[in-house]
Short mmCIF file of C-alpha atoms in Angstrom, two decimals:
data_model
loop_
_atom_site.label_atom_id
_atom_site.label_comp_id
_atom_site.label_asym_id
_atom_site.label_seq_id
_atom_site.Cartn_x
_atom_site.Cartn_y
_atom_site.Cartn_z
CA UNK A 65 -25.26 -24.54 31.58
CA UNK A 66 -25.46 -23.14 35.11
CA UNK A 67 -24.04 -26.13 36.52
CA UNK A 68 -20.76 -26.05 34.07
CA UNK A 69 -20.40 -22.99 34.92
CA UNK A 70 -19.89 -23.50 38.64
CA UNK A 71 -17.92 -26.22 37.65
CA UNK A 72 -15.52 -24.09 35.54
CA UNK A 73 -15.78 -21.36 38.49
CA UNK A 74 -14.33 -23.83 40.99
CA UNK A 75 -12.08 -25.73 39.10
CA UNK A 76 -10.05 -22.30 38.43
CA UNK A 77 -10.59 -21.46 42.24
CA UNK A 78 -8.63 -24.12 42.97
CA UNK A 79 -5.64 -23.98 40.57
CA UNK A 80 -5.34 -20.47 40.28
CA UNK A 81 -5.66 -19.91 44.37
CA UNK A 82 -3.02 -23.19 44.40
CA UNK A 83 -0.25 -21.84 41.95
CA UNK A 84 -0.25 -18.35 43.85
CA UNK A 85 -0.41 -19.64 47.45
CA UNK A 86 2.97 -21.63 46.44
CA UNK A 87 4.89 -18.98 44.14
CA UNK A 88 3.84 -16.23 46.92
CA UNK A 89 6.04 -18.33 49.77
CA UNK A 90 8.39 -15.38 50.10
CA UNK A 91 5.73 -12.51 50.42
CA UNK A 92 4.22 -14.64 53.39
CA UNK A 93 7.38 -14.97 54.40
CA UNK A 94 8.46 -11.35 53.96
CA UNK A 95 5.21 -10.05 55.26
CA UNK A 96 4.64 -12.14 58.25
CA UNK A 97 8.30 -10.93 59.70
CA UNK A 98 7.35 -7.00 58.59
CA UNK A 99 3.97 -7.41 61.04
CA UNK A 100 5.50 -9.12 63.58
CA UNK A 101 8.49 -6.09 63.66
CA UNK A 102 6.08 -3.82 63.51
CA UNK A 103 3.39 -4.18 65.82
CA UNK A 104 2.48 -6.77 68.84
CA UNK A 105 -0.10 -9.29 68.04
CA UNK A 106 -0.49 -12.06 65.55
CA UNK A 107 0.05 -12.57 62.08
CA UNK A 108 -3.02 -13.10 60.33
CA UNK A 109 -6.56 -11.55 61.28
CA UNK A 110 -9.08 -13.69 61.53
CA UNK A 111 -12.66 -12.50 61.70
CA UNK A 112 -16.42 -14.19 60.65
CA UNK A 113 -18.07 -13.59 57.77
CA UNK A 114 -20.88 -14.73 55.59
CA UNK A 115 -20.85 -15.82 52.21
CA UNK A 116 -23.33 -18.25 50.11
CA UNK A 117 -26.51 -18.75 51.63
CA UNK A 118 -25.35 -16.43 54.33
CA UNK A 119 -22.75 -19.28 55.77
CA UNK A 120 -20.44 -17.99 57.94
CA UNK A 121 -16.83 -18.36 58.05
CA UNK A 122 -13.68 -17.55 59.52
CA UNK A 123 -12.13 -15.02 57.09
CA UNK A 124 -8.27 -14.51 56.77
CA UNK A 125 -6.28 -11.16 55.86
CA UNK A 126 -2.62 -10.13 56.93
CA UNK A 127 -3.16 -8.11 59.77
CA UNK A 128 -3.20 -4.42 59.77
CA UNK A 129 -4.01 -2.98 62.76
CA UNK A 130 -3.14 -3.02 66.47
CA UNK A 131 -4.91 -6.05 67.74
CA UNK A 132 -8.41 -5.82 68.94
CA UNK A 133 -8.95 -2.73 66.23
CA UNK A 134 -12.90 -3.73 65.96
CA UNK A 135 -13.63 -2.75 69.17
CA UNK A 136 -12.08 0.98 69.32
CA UNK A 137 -12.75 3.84 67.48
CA UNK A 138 -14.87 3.22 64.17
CA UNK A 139 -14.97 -0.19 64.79
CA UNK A 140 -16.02 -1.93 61.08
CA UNK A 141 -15.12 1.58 59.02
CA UNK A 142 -11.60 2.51 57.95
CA UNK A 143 -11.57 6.12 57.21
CA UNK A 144 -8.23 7.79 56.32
CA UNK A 145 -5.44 8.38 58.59
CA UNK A 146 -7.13 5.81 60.88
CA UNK A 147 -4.75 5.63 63.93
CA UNK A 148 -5.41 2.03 64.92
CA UNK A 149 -3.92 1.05 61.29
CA UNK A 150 -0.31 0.15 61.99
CA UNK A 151 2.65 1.21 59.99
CA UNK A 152 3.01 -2.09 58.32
CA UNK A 153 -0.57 -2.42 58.39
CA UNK A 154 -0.89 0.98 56.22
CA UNK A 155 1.63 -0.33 53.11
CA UNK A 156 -0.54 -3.66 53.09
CA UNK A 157 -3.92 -2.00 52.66
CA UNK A 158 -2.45 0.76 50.02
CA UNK A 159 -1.09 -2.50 48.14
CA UNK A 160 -4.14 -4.84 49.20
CA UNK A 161 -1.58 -7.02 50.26
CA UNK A 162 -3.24 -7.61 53.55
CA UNK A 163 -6.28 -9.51 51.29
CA UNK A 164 -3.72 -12.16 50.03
CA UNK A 165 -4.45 -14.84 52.87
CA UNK A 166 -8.03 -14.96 51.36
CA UNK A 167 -6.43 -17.32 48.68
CA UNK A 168 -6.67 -19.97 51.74
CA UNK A 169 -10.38 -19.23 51.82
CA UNK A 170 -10.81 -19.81 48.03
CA UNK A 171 -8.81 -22.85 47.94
CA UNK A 172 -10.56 -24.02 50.83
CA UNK A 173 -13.97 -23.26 49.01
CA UNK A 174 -15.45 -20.59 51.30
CA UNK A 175 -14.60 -18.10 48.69
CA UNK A 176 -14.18 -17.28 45.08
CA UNK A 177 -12.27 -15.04 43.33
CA UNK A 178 -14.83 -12.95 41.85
CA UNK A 179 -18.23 -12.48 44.00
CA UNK A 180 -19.34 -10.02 46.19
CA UNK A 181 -16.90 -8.71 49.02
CA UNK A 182 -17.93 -11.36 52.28
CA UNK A 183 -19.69 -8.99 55.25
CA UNK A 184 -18.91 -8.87 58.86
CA UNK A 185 -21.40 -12.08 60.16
CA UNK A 186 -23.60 -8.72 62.15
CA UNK A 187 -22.85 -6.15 59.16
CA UNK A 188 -26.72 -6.37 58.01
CA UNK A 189 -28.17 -7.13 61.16
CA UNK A 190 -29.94 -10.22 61.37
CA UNK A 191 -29.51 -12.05 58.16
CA UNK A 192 -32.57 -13.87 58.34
CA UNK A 193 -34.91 -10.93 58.03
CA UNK A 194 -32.77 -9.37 55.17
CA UNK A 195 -35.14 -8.20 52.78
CA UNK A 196 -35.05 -9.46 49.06
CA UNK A 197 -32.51 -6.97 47.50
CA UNK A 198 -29.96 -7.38 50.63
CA UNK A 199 -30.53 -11.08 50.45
CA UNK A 200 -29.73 -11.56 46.27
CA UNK A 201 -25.90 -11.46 46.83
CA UNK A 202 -25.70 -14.13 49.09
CA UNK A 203 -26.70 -16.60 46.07
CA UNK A 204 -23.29 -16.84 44.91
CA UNK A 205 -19.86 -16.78 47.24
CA UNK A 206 -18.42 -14.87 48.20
CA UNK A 207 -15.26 -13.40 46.80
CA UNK A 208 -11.86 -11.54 46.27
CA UNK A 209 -13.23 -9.40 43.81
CA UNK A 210 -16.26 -8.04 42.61
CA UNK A 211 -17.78 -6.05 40.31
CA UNK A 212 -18.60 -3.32 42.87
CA UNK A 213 -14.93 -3.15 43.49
CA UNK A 214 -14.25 -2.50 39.89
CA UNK A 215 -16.90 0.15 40.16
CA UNK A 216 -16.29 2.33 43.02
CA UNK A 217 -14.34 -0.51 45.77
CA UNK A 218 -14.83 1.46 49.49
CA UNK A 219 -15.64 4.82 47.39
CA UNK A 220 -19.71 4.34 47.25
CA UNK A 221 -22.60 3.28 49.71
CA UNK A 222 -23.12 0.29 51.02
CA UNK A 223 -26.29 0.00 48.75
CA UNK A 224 -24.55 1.02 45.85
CA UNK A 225 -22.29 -1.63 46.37
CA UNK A 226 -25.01 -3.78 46.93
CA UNK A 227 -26.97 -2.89 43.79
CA UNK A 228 -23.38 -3.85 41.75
CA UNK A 229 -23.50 -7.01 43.48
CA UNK A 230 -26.54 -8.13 42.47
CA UNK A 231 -25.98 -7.02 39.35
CA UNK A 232 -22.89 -9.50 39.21
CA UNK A 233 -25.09 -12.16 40.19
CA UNK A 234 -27.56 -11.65 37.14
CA UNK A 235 -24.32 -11.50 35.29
CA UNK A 236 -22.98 -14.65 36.12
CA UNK A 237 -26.91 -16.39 35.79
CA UNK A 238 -26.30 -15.02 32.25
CA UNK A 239 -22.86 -15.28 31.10
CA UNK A 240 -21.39 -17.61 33.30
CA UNK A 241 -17.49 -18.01 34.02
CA UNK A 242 -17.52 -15.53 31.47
CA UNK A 243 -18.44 -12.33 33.82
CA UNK A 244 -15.61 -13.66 36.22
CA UNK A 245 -13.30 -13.39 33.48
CA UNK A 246 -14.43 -9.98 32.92
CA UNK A 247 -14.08 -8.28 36.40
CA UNK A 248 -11.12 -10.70 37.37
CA UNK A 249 -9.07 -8.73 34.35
CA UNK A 250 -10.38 -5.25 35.48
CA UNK A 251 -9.73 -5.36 38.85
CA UNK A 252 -5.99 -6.46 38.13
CA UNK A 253 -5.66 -3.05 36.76
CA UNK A 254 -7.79 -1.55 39.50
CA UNK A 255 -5.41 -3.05 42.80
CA UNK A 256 -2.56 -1.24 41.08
CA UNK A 257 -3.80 2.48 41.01
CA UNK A 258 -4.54 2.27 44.64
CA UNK A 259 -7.79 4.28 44.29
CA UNK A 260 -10.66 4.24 46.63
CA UNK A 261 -9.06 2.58 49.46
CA UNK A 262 -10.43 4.39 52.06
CA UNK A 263 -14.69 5.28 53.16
CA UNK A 264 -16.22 8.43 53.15
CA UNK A 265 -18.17 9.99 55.82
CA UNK A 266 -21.68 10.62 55.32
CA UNK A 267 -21.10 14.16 57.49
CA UNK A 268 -17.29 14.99 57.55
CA UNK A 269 -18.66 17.34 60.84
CA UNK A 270 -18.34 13.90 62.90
CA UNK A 271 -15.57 12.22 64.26
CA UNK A 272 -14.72 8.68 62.79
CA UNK A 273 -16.57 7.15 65.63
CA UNK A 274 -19.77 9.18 65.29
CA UNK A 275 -19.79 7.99 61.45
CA UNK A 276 -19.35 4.75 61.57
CA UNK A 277 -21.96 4.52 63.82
CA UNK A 278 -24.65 6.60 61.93
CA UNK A 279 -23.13 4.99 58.69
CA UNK A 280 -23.72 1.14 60.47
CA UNK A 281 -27.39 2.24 61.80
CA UNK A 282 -27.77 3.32 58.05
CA UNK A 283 -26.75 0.24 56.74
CA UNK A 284 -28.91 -2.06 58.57
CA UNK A 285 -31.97 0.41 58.11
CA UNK A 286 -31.69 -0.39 54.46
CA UNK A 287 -31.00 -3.64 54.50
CA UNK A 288 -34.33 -4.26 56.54
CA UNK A 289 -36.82 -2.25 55.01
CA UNK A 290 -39.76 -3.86 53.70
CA UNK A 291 -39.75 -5.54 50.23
CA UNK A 292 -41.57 -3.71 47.25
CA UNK A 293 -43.25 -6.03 44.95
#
């Protein structure tokens, strides 16, 4: 059952990421000449991530802010009013427009549509000493979509969203291509209220780059500590 599952899963990865990558030609079009307007750099962002198994690979988005973003300010974390998000850059992440190149990473097979949201390849830390619960999501691929995007997107905790994703996974064990139905309809309804688009500070008292980093030492505190049988 599993097995046709998958099967289903990937055979409407394909079409559906195939029909929208063709009848989307003039927002790539459109887009591409808004960036490059906008702001100097490239195009598309392209940046490693991990997704089944914890494989990594090179994950595409529209870019959205001045290039080499990761390395200033709050580096992984987009809090609002971020300066290093461009003009451009700002429309595409109210819209989620800048997430529309992923449909080369579905149609490619590094993705899905609906799994959990692919990390940064150091996000966790090392992913080989994950423990169990930071480890469960990476049994499916990753995807557009996920159930903890339905639930709260970049509005709750890294664990929280980690605790929906594994959650998805037991879905999908038990219902199949039917729990990608699901979440694929609701978060069609979620991209257009444009909620929860920004992350919250843990302590508003620091500065974005003081946040991030407590927020990233947090993050890969969790993810490491010991499993509990």
């Amino acid at each position: 059952m599993k097995k046709i599952s998958l099967g289903i899963k990937r055979a409407f990865d394909i079409v559906s990421s195939g029909i929208l990558i063709v009848l989307l030609t003039p927002v790539w079009i459109g887009t591409s000449i808004a960036i490059k307007k906008d702001s100097e750099g490239p195009v598309f962002f392209k940046q490693g991530r991990r997704t089944k198994d914890g494989e990594v690979f090179q994950m595409y988005k529209f870019r959205s802010m001045v290039v080499n973003a990761e390395k200033m300010g709050a580096g992984l974390f987009n809090y609002e009013n971020d300066p290093r998000v461009t003009k451009v850059g700002r429309k595409l992440r109210d819209s989620s427009l800048d997430e529309l190149p992923q449909l080369f990473n579905i149609f490619k097979g590094d993705m899905s549509v609906v799994g959990p949201r692919p990390c940064v390849t150091y996000e966790l830390g090392d992913f080989d000493t994950l423990n169990k619960k930071y480890k469960k999501r990476f049994q499916v691929k990753a995807g557009l979509t996920g159930l903890a995007q339905i639930k709260g997107r970049n509005d709750i905790s890294w664990d929280e969203k980690v605790t929906y994703d594994n959650e998805y996974v037991d879905m999908f064990n038990k219902y199949g291509f039917l729990a990608d139905i699901k979440i694929g309809i609701e978060s069609v309804f979620k991209a257009f209220k444009h909620e929860k688009i920004y992350e919250n500070k843990s302590d508003e008292n620091m500065n974005d780059e003081e946040a991030a980093k407590a927020e990233e030492a947090e993050i890969i505190r969790l993810a490491h500590l010991p499993d509990i049988d």
